[in-house]
Coordinates of C-alpha atoms and ligand atoms in Angstrom, one line a residue:
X3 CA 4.9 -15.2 26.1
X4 CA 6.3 -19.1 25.3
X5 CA 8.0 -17.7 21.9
X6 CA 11.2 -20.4 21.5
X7 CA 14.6 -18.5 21.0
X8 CA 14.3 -19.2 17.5
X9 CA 11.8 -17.0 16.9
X10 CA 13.1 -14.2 20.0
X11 CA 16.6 -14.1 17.8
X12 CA 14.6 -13.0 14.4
X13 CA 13.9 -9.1 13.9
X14 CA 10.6 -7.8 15.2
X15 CA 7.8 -5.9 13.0
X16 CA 5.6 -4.0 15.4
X17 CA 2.3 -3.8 14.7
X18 CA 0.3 -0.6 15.7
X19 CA -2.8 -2.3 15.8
X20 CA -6.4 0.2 16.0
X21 CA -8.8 -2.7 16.4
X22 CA -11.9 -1.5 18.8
X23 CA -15.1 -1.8 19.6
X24 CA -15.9 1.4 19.3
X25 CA -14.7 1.7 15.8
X26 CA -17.1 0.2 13.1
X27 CA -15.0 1.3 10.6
X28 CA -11.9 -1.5 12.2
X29 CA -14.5 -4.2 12.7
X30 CA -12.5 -6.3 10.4
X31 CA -9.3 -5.5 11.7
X32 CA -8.4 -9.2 13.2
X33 CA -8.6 -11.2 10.1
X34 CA -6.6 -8.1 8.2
X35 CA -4.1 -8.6 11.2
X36 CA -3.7 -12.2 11.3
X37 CA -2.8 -11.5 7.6
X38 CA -0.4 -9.4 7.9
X39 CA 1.1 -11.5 10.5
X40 CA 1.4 -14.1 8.3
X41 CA 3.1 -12.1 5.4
X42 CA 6.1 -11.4 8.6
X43 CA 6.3 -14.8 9.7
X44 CA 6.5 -15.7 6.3
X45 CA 9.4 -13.4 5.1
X46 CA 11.1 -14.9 8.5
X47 CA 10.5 -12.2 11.3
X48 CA 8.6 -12.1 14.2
X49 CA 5.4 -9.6 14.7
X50 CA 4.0 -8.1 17.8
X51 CA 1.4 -6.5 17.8
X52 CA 0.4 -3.5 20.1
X53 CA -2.7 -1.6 20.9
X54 CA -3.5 2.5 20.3
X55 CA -5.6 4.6 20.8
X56 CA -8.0 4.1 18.2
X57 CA -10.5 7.0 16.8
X58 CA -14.2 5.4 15.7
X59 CA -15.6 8.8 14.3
X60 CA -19.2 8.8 14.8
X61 CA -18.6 8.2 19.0
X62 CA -16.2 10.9 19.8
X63 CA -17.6 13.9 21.5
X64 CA -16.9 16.9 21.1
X65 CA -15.1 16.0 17.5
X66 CA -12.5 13.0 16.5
X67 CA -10.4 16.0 15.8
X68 CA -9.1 16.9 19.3
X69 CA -7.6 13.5 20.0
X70 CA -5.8 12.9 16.8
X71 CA -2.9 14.4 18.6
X72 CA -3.2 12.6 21.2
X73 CA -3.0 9.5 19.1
X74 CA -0.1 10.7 17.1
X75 CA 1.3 10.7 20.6
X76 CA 0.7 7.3 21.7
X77 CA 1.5 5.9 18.3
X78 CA 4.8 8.2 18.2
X79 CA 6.0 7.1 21.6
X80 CA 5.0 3.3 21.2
X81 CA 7.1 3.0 18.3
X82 CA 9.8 4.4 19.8
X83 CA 9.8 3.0 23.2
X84 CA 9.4 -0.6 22.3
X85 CA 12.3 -2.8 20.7
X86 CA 11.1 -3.0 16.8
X87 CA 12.7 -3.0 13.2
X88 CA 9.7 -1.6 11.9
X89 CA 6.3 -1.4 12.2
X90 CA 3.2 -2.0 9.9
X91 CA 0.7 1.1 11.0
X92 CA -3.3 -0.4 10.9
X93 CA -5.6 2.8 10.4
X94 CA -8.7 3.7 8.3
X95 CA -11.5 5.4 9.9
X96 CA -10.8 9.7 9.6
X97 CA -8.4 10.6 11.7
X98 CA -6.2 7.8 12.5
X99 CA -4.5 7.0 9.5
X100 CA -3.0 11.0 9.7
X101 CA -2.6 9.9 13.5
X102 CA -0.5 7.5 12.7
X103 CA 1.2 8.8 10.0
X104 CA 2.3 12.6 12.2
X105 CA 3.0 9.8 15.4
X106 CA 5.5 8.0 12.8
X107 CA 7.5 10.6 11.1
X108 CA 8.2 11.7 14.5
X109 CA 9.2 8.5 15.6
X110 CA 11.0 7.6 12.5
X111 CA 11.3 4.2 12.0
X112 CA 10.6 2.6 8.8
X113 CA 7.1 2.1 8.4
X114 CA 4.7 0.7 6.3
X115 CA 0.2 2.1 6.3
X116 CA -2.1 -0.6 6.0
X117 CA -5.7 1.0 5.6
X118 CA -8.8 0.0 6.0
X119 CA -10.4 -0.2 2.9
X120 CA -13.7 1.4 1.9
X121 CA -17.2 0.0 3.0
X122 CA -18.9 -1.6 0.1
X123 CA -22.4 0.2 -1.1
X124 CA -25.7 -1.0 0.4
X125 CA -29.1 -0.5 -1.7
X126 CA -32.6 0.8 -1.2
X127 CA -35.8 0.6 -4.0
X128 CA -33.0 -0.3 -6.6
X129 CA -30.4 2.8 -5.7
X130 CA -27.0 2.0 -4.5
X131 CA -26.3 4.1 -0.9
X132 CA -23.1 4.7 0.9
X133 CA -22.0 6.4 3.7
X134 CA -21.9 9.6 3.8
X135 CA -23.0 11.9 1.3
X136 CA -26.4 9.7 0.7
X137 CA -27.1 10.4 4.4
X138 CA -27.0 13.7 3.9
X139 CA -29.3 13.9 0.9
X140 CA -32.1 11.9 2.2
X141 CA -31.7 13.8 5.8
X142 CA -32.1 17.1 3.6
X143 CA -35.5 15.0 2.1
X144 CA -36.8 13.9 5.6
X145 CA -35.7 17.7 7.0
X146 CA -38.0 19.4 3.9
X147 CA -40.9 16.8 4.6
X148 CA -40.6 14.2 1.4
X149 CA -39.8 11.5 3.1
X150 CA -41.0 9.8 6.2
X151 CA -39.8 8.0 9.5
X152 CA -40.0 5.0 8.3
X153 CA -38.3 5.8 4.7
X154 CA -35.0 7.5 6.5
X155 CA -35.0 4.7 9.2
X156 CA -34.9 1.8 6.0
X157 CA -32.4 4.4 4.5
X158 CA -30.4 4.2 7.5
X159 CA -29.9 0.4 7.9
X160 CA -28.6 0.8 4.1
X161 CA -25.8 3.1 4.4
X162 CA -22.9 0.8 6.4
X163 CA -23.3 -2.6 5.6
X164 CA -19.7 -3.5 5.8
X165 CA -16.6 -3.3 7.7
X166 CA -14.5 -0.1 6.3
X167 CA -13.8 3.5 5.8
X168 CA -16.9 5.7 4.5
X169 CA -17.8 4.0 1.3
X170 CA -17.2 8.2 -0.9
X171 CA -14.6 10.1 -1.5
X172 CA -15.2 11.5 2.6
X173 CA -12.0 12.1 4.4
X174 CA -11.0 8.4 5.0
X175 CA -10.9 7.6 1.2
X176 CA -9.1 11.0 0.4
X177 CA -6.3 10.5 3.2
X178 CA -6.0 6.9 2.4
X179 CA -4.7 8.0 -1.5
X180 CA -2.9 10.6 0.2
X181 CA -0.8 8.2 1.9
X182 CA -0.5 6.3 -1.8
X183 CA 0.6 9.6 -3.4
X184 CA 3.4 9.8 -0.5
X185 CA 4.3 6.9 -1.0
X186 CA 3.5 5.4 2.4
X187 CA 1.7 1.9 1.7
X188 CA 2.3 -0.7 -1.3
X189 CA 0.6 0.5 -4.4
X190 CA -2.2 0.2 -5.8
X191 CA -3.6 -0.6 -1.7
X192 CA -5.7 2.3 -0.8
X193 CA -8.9 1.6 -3.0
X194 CA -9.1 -2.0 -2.0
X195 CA -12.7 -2.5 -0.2
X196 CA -12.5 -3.9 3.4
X197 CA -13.8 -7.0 2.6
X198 CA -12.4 -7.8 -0.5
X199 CA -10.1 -10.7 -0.9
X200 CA -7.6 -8.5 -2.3
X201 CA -7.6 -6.2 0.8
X202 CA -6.0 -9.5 2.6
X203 CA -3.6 -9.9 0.1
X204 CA -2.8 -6.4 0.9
X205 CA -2.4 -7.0 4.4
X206 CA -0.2 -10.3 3.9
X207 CA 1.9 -8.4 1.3
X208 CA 2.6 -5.7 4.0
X209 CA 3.8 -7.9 6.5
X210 CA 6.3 -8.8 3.6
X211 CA 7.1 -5.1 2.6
X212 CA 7.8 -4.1 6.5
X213 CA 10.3 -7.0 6.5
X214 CA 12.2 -5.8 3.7
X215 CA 12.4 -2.2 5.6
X216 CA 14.3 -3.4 8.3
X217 CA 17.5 -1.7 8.5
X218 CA 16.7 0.5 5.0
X219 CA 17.4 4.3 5.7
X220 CA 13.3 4.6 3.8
X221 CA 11.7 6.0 7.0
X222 CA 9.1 8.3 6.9
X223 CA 10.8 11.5 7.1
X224 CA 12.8 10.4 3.9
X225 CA 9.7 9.7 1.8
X226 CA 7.6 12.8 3.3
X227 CA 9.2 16.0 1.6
X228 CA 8.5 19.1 -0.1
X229 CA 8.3 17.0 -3.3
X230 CA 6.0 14.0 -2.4
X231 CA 3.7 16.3 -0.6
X232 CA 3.2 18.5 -3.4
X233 CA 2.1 15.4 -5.1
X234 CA 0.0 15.0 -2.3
X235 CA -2.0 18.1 -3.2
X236 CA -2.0 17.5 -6.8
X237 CA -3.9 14.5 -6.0
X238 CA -6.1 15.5 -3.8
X239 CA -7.4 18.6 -6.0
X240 CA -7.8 15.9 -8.8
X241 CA -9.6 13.8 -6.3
X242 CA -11.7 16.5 -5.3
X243 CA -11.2 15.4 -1.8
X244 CA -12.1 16.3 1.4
X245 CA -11.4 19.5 3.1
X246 CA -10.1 18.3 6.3
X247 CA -7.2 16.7 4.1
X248 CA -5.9 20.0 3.8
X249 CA -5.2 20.3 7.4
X250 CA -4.2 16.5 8.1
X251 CA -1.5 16.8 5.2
X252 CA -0.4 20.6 7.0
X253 CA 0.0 18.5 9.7
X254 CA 2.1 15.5 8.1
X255 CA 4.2 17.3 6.4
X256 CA 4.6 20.0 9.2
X257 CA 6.6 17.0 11.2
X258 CA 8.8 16.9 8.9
X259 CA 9.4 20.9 8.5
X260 CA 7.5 21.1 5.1
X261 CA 5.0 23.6 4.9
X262 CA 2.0 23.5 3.7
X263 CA 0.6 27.3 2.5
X264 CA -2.8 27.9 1.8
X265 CA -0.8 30.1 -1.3
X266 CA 0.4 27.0 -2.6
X267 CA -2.6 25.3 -2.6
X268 CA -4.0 27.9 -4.6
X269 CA -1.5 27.6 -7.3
X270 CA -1.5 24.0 -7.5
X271 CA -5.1 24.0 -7.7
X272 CA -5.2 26.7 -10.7
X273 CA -3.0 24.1 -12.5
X274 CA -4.3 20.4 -11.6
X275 CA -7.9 19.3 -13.2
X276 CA -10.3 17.3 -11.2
X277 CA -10.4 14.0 -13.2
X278 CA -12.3 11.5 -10.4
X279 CA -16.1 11.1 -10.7
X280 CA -16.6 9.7 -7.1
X281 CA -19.3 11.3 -4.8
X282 CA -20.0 13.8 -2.7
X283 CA -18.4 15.9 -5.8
X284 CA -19.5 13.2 -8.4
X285 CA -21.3 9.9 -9.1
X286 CA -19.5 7.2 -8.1
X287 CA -18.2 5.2 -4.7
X288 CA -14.9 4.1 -3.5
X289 CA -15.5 0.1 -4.8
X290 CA -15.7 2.1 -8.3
X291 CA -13.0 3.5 -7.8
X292 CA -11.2 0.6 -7.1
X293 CA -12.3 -1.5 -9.9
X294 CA -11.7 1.3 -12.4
X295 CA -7.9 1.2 -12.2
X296 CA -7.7 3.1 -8.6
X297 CA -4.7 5.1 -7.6
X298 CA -2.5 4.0 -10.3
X299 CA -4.7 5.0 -12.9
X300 CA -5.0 8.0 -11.2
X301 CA -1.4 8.5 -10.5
X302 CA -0.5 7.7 -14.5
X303 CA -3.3 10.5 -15.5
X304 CA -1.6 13.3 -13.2
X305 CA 2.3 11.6 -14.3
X306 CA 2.8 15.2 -16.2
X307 CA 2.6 17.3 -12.9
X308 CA 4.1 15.1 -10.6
X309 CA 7.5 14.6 -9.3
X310 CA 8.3 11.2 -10.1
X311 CA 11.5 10.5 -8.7
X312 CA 10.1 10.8 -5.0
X313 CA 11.0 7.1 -3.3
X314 CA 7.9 4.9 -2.1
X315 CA 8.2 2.3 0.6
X316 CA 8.8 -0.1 -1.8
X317 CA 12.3 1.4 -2.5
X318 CA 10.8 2.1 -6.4
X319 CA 10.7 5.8 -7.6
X320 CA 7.1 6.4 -8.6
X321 CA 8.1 7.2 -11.8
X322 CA 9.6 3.4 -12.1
X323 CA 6.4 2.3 -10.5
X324 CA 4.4 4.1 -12.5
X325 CA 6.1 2.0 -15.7
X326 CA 4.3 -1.0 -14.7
X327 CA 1.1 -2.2 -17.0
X328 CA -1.7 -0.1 -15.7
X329 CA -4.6 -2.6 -16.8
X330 CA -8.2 -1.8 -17.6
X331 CA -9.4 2.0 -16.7
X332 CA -12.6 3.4 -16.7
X333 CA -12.3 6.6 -18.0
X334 CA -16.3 7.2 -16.5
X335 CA -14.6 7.4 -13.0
X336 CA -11.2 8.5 -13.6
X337 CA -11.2 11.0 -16.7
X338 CA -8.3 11.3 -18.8
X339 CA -5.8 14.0 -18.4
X340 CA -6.8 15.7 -21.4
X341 CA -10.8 15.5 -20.7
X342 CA -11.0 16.4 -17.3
X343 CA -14.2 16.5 -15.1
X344 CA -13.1 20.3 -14.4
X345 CA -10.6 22.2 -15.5
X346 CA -9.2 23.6 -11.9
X347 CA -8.4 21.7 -8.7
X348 CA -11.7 20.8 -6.3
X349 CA -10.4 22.5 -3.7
X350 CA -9.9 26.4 -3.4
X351 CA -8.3 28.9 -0.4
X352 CA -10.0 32.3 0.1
X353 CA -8.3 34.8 1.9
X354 CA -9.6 38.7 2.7
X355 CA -10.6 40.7 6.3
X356 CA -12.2 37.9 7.7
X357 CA -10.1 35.4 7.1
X358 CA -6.7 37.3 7.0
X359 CA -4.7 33.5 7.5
X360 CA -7.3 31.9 5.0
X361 CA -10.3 29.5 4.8
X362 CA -11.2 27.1 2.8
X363 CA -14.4 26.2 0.3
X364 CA -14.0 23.0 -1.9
X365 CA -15.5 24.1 -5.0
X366 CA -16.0 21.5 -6.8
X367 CA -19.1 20.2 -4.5
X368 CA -20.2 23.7 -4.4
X369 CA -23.1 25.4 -6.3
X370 CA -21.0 27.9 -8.9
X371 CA -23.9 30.3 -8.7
X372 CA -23.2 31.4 -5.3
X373 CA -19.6 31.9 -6.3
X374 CA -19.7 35.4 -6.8
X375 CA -22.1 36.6 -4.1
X376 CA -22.5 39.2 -1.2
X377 CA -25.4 38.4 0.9
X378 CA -26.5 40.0 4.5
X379 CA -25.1 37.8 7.2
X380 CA -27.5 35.6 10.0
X381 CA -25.0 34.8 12.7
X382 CA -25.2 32.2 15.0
X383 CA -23.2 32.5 18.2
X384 CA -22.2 28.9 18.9
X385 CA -23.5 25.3 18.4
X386 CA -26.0 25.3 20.7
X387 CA -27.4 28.8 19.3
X388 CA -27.5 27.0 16.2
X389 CA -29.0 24.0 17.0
X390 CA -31.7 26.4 19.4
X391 CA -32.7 28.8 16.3
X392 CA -31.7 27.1 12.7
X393 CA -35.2 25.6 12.5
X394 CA -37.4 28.3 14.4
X395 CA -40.4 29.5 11.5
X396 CA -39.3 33.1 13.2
X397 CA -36.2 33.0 12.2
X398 CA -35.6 36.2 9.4
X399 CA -33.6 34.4 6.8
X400 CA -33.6 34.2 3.4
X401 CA -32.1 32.2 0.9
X402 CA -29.6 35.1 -0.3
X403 CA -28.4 35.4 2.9
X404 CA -25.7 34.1 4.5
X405 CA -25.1 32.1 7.3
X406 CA -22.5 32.6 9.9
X407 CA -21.4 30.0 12.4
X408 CA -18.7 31.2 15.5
X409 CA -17.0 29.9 17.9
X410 CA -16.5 26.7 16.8
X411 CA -12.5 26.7 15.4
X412 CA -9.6 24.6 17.5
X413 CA -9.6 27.1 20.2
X414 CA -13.2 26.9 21.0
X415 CA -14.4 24.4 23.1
X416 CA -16.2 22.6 20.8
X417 CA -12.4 21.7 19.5
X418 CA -13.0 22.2 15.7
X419 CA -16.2 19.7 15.0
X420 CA -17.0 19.0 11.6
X421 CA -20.2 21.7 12.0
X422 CA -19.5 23.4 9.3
X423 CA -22.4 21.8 7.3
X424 CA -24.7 24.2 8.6
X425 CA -28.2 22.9 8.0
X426 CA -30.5 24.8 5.4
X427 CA -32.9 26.7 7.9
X428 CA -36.1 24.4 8.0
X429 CA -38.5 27.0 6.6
X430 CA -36.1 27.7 3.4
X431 CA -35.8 24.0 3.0
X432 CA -39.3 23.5 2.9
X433 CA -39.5 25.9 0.1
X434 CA -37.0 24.0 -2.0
X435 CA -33.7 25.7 -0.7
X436 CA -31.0 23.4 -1.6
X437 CA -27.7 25.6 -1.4
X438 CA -26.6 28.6 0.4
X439 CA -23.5 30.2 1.3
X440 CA -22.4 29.0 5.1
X441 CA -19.2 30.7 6.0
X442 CA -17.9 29.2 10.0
X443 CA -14.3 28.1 11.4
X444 CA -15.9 24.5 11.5
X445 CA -14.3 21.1 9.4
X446 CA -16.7 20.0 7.2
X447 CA -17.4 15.9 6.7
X448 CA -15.5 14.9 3.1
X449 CA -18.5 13.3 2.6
X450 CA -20.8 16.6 2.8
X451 CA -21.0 19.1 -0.4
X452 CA -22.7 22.7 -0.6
X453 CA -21.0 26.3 -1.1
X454 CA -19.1 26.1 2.2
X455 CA -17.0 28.6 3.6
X456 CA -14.4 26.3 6.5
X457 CA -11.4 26.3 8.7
X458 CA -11.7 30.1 9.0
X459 CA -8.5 31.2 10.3
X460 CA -8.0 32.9 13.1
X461 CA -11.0 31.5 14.6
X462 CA -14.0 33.8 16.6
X463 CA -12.4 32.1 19.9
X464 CA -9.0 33.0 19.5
X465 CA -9.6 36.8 18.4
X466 CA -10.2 36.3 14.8
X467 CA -12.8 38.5 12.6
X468 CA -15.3 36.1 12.1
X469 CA -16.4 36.5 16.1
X470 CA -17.1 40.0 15.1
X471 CA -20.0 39.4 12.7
X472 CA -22.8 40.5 13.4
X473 CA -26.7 40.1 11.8
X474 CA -26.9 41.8 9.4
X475 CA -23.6 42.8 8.2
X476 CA -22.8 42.9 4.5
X477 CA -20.3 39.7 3.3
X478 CA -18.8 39.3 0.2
X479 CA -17.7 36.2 -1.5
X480 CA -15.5 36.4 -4.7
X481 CA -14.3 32.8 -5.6
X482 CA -12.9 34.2 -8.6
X483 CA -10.3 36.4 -6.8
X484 CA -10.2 34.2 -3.9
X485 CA -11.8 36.1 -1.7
X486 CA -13.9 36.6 1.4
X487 CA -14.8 40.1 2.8
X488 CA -16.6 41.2 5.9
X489 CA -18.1 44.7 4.5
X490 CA -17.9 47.0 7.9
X491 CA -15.3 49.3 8.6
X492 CA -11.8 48.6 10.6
X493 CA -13.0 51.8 13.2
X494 CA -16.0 49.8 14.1
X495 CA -14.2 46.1 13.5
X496 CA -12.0 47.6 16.6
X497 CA -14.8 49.2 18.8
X498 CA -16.5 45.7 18.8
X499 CA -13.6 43.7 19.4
X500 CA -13.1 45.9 22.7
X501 CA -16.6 45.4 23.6
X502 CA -16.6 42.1 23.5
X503 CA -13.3 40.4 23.8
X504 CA -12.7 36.8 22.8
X505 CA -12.2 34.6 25.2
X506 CA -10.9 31.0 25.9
X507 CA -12.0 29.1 28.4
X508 CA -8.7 26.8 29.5
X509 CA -9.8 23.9 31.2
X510 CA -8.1 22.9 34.5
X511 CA -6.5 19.7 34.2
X512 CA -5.6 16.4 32.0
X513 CA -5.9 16.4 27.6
X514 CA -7.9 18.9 27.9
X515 CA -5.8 21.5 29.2
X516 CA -3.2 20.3 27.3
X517 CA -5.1 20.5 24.1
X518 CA -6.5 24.2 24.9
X519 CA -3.0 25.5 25.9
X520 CA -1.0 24.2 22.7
X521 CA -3.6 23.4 20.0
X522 CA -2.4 25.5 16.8
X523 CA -4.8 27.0 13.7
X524 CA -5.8 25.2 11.0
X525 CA -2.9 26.9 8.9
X526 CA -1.0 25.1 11.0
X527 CA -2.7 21.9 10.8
X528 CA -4.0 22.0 14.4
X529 CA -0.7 20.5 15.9
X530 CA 0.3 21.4 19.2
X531 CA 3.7 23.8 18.7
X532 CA 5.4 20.7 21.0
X533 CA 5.4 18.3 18.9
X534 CA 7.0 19.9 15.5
X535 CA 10.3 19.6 15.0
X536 CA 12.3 22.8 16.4
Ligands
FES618 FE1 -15.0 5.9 9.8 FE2 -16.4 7.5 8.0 S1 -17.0 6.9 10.1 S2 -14.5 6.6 7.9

């Protein structure tokens, strides 16, 4: 490689390094790495970086989701099999940065997350769009005939103008100050936009920090415990974050031996207020939330319900780094404690018959009328019966009904997809339907919002209720006591499961039998049993 011996004899930083032309999200990651590199060389050690798998969301098929293990594997073994101090972990785009974060703890070296960084917005006719959530709104306008071909096709070219991480509060942004609230990257780090100078800094200033780990007992199992991930959750209820957090941060903290119960989630949620105003559940975008004081204004906000003597990377408590001067805050994007946006956490775990090991609805981007609801179930069998009937004009729905989508959880084949954004049945949208209940054992995109009923657990393909659903069946939604009730008797629940027995289809060789054979529920955070610790 031509290094002198000067340089061989320092200590190495790895770099796990996710560049790849197949993730727009990373398109900036060689200037962010030569930064970082600097920051090592600069602090006197030498750093290598190495390739990974790399997960660009919008080109996996079936879902991202199925190989975020497999990255977690490759970024786990990596670490561990190469000769490093410690090692700086490049993610942003969904699921890597949980990838990288499960592969670590397992690997346990000291570590320090660099993310991406947010897109910034791009505009059309004067109103600012970003990816996501505006997607979705102007889809539902082109869907219900508003808007035309040309209209969403101008929309389109607005909505990722920049390198980075979905520019709302979508899964990226909500993991990203998750991994801030664990105390996993420097602070004040996760906000920055991709292409903001300071997002350099960041990088450079990470190089540093990963120096200063070598030889310190901070790995990632030390700062990922019962205590940091509860402030985990508190945060991402006040966030109002996305949904699929709650099965990256089971996952996390499941390599580790910390659980994560849907319980818990519940009584943390009945006790933190939602305080950001950041779409899909509010107004703003990630560059707002940045520039308004970000997580550290955040952080100070929730001080009373955290545990502040959890250790950060930095070797600081966040209590002591929480006594630094906070600067300006916007209190229009992050609402004081004692004015919150909404009084409960955004984020809500329903249990009952058909989901005896719980779902999940995030509430706070759901329409409150339809919280208390029972409706007559329209069941679609699979994605491809959805896809074949959602927009048929003889389809008998109506908008009190409720829509059912199977067959779609981990154990399916479709491998958990982010489906569960069911769309509003064409001929209801075209009468100004903008809500409805959608109940399925799908992920939902953070960026998406409606009264959405996810991550039913067990899932239709490994045996649960929800495959026993049929049209026309009563459902009953209670928000309020957390609950979610298939209205048909256990004598004929039983006679229809023996009819028609799940079944899953294991494939014969490579990932994908490994996947089918081992891939655990989303109360388990869709690990594979294998890789937790025993
Ligand atoms: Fe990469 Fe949204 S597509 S974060």
């Amino acid at each position: 490689m031509g290094y002198s011996r000067d340089m061989l004899s320092k200590p190495v930083i790895g770099i796990a390094y996710t560049g790849s032309d197949f993730n727009n999200c990373h398109r900036h990651f060689p200037e962010l790495l030569a930064a970082v590199k600097r920051g090592v060389l600069a602090a006197g050690a030498l750093p290598l970086e190495f390739p990974t798998i790399s997960l660009g969301e919008v080109f996996l098929t079936p879902t991202s989701l199925k190989y975020r293990n497999l990255m977690a594997m490759d970024t786990e073994e990596m670490i561990r099999a190469q000769p490093m101090d410690a090692v700086v972990l490049m993610g942003g785009c969904d699921k890597t940065v949980p990838a990288q974060l499960m592969g670590a703890v397992s690997a346990d070296r000291p570590a320090v997350m660099l993310v991406a960084g947010p897109m910034m917005t791009g505009r059309h006719h004067g109103e600012r769009l970003g990816a996501c959530t505006d997607c979705r709104r102007f889809w539902a306008r082109y869907r219900a005939g508003d808007i035309d071909a040309d209209e969403i096709s101008a929309v389109e070219g607005q909505l990722a103008v920049t390198a980075g991480t979905c520019a709302v509060m979508g899964t990226a942004s909500t993991m990203a100050c998750l991994i801030e609230a664990l105390g996993m990257c420097l602070p004040g780090t996760a906000a920055i936009p991709a292409v903001h100078a300071d997002r350099l800094r960041a990088a450079e200033a990470s190089g540093v920090a990963a120096v200063k780990l070598i030889g310190s007992k901070l790995t990632p199992s030390r700062l990922i415990n019962e205590k940091s991930v509860a402030n985990a959750l508190r945060v991402l209820l006040a966030l109002g974050g996305s949904t699929n957090a709650v099965i990256h941060l089971t996952a996390i903290a499941g390599r580790t031996g910390v659980k994560v119960s849907l319980d818990r989630l519940n009584a943390l949620s009945d006790a933190t207020p939602v305080l950001v105003n950041l779409k899909p559940v509010g107004n703003g975008y990630m560059e707002d939330f940045c520039a308004a004081g970000g997580m550290g204004a955040l952080l100070r906000e929730l001080k009373p319900l955290l545990h502040l003597d959890c250790l950060t990377v930095t070797g600081e408590t966040l209590g002591e780094r929480l006594e630094h001067d906070v600067g300006f805050v916007d209190p229009s994007i992050i609402a004081p404690f004692d004015k919150p946006l909404e009084g409960e956490g955004g984020l809500v775990a329903l249990f009952g018959n058909l989901a005896p090991k719980g779902a999940v609805l995030k509430r706070s981007a759901a329409d409150a009328k339809l919280f208390e609801h029972e409706g007559r179930a329209v069941v679609f069998s699979s994605l491809g019966d959805l896809a074949a009937r959602i927009d048929d004009p003889a389809l008998e729905v109506e908008p009190a009904d409720i829509l059912v989508l199977q067959n779609v959880g981990p154990h399916s084949p479709a491998c958990m997809p982010e489906a569960g954004y069911l769309p509003i049945p064409k001929k209801l949208a075209q009468r100004g339907v903008k809500d409805m209940i959608r109940i399925s054992d799908a992920r939902m995109s953070g960026t998406a919002f409606g009264t959405i009923v996810l991550h039913v657990t067990p899932d239709a393909a490994s045996g649960g209720p929800l495959g026993l659903v049929r049209n026309g069946d009563r459902i009953r939604l209670s928000v309020k006591n957390r609950r979610i009730e298939l209205l048909v008797d256990e004598a004929e629940l039983k006679k229809r499961a023996a009819a028609a027995p799940a079944q899953t289809k294991i494939p014969e060789r490579g990932y994908g039998k490994l996947f089918a054979e081992h891939i655990l529920g989303a109360d388990e955070g869709c690990d594979f049993r294998f890789l937790m610790p025993r």
